[in-house]
PDB file of C-alpha atoms in Angstrom:
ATOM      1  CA  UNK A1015       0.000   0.000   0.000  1.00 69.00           C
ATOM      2  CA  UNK A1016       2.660   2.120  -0.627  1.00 81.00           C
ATOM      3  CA  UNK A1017       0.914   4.154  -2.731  1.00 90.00           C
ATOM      4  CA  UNK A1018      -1.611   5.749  -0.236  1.00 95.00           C
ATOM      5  CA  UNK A1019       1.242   6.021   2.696  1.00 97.00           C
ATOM      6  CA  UNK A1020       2.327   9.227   2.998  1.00 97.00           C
ATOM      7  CA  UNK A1021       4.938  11.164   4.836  1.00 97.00           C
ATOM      8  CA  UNK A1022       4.810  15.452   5.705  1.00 97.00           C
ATOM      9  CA  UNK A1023       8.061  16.866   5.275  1.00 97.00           C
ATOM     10  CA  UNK A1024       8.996  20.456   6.506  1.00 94.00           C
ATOM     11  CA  UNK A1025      11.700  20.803   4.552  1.00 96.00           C
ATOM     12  CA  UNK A1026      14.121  17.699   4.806  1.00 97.00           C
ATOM     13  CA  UNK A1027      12.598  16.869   8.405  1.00 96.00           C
ATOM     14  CA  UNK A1028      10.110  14.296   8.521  1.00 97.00           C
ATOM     15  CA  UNK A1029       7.348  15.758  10.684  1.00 97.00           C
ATOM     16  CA  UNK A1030       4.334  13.031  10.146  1.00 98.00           C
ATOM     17  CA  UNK A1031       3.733   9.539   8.265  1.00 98.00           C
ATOM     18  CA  UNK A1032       0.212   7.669   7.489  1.00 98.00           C
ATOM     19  CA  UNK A1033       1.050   4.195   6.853  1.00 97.00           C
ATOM     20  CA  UNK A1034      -1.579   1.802   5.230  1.00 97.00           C
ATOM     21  CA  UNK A1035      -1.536  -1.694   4.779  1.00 96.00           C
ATOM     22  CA  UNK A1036      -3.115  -4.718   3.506  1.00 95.00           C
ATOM     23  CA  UNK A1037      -5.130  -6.854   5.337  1.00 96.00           C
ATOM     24  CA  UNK A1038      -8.135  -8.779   5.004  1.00 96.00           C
ATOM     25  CA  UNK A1039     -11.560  -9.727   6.711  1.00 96.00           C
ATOM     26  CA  UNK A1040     -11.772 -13.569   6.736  1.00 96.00           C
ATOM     27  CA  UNK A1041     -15.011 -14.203   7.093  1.00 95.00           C
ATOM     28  CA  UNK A1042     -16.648 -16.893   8.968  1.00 96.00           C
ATOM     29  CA  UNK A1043     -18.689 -18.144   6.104  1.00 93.00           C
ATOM     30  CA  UNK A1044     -15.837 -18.725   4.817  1.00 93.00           C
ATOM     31  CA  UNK A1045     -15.060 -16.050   2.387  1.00 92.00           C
ATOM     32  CA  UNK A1046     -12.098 -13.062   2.353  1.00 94.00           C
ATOM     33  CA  UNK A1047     -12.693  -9.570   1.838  1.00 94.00           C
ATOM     34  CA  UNK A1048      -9.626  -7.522   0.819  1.00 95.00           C
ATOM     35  CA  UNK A1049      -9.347  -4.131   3.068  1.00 96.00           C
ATOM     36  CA  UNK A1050      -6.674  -1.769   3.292  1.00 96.00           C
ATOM     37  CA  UNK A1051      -5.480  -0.806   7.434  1.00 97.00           C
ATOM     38  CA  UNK A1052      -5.102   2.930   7.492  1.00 98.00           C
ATOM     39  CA  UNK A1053      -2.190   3.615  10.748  1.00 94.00           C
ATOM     40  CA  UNK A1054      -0.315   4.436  12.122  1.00 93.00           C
ATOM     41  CA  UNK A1055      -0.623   8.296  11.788  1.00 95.00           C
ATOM     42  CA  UNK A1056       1.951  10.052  13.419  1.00 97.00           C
ATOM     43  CA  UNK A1057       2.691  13.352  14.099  1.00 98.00           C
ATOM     44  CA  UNK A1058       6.014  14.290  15.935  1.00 98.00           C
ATOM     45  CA  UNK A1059       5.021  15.633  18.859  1.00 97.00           C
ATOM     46  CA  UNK A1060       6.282  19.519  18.306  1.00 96.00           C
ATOM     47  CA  UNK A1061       3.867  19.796  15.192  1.00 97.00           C
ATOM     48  CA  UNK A1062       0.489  18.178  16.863  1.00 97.00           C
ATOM     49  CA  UNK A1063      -2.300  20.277  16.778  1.00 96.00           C
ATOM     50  CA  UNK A1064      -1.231  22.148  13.597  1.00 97.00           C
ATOM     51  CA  UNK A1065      -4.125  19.931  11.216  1.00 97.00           C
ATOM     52  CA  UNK A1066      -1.204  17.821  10.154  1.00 97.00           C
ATOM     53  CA  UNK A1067      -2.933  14.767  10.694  1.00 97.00           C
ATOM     54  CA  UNK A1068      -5.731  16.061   9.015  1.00 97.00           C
ATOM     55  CA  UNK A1069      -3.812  16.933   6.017  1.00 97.00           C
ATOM     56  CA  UNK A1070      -2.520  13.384   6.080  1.00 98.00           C
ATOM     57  CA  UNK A1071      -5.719  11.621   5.885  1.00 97.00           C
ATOM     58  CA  UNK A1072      -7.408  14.110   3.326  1.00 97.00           C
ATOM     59  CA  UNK A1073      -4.342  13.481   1.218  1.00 97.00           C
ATOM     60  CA  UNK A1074      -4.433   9.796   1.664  1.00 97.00           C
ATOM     61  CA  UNK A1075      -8.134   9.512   0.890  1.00 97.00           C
ATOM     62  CA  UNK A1076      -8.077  11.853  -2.283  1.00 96.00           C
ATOM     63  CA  UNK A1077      -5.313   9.463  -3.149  1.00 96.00           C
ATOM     64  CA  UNK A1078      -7.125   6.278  -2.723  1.00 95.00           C
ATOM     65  CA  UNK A1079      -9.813   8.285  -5.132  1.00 95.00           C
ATOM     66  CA  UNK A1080      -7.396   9.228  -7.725  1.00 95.00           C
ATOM     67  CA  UNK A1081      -6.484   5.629  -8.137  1.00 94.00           C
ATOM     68  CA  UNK A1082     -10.098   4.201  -7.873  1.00 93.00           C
ATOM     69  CA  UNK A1083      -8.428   1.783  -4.699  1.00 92.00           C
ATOM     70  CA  UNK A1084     -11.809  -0.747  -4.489  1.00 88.00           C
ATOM     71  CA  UNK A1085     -10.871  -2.266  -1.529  1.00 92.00           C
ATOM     72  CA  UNK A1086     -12.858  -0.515   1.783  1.00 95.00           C
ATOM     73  CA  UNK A1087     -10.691   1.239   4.445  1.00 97.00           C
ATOM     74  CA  UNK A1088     -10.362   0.417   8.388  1.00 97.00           C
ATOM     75  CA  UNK A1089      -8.948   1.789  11.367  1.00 97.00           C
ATOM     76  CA  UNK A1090      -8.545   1.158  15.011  1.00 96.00           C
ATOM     77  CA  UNK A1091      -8.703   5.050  15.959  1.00 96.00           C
ATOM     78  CA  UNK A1092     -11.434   7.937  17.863  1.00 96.00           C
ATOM     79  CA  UNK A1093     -14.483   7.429  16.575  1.00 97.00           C
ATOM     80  CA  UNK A1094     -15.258  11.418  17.055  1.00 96.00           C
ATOM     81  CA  UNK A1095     -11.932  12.042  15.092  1.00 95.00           C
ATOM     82  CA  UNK A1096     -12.513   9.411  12.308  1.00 97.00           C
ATOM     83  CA  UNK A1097     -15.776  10.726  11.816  1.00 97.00           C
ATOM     84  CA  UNK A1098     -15.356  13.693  10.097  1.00 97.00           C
ATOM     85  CA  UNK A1099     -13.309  11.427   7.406  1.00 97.00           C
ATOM     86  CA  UNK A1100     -16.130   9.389   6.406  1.00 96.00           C
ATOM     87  CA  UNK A1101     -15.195   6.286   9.229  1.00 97.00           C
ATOM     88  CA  UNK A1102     -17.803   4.458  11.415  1.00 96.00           C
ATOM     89  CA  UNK A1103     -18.459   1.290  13.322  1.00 95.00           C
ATOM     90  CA  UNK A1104     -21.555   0.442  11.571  1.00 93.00           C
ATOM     91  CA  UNK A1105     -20.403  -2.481  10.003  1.00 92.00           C
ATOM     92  CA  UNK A1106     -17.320  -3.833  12.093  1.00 95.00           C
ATOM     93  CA  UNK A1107     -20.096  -5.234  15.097  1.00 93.00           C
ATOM     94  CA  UNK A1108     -19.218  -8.923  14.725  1.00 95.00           C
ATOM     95  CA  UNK A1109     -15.389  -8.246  13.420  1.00 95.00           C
ATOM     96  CA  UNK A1110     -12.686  -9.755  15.479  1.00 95.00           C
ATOM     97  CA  UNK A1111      -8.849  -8.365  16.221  1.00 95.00           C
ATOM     98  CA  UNK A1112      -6.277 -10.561  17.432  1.00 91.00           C
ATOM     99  CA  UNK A1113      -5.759  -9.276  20.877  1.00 90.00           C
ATOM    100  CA  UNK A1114      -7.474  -6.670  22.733  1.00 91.00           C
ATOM    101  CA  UNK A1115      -9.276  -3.691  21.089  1.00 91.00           C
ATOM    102  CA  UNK A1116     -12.248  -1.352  22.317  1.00 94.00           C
ATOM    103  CA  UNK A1117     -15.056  -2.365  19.963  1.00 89.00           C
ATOM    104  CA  UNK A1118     -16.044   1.468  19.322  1.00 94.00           C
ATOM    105  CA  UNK A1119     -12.365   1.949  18.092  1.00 96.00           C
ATOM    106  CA  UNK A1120     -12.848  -0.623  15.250  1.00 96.00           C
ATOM    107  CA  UNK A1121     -13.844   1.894  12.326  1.00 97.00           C
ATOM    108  CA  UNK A1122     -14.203   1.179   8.600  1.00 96.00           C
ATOM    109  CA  UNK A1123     -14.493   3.251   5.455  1.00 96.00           C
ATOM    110  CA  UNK A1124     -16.319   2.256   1.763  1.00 90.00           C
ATOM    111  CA  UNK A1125     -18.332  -0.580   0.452  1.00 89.00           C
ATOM    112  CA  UNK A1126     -17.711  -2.550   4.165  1.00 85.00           C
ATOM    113  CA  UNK A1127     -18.655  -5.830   4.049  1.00 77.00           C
ATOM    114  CA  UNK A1128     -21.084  -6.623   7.439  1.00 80.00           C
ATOM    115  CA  UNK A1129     -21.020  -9.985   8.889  1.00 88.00           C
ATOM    116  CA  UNK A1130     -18.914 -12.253  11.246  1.00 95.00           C
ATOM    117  CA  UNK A1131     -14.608 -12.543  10.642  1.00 96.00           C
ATOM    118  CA  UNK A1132     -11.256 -12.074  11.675  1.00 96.00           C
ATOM    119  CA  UNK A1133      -9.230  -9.117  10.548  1.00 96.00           C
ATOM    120  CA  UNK A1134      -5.805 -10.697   9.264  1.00 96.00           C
ATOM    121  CA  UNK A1135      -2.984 -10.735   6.947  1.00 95.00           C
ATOM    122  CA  UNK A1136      -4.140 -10.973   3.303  1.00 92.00           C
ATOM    123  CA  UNK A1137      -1.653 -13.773   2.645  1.00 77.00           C
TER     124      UNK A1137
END
């Protein structure tokens, strides 16, 4: 997915990244549903709460527009702050993480398939 990660530069200092990744919902039934993992972002800590992060995920999903990226988005992040991008838990209810995670955290972005799975590696 390195096409949608992104790093913010101030000159030649790296001030923020937004890595994405591939991963995938296997699905109880059976089935696999291709999704890309939006995180870490990170902004180093002198330049939080300039919008940086902001800019980051703007960029990354105008990015995932530009190159008509099918695959739906998630994120294990603040609800509140995810909202405003379009992410919600409507249809992560009976997803599964391995290890612990606050079920409000698990957001998702897109055509998100509802239903029963494990998030995991696409392999």
């Amino acid at each position: 997915m390195a096409a949608i990660s992104l790093a913010l530069l101030d000159g030649a200092t790296l001030i923020g990244t937004l890595q994405c990744w591939p991963v995938a919902l296997h699905r109880d039934d059976g089935g696999r549903v291709p999704l890309v993992m939006v995180g870490p972002v990170a902004i180093a800590p002198p330049h939080q709460g300039h919008g940086h992060g902001t800019t980051l995920m703007l960029a990354m999903l105008e990015r995932v527009r530009a190159l008509g990226l099918a695959e739906p988005l998630m994120l294990i992040g603040d609800p509140e702050y995810y909202a405003r991008f379009g992410f919600t838990a409507d249809a992560t209810r009976e997803w599964r993480v391995p290890g612990p995670v606050e079920r409000h955290r698990l957001l998702a972005h897109g055509a998100v398939p509802a239903g029963a799975g494990i998030l995991g590696p696409r392999g």
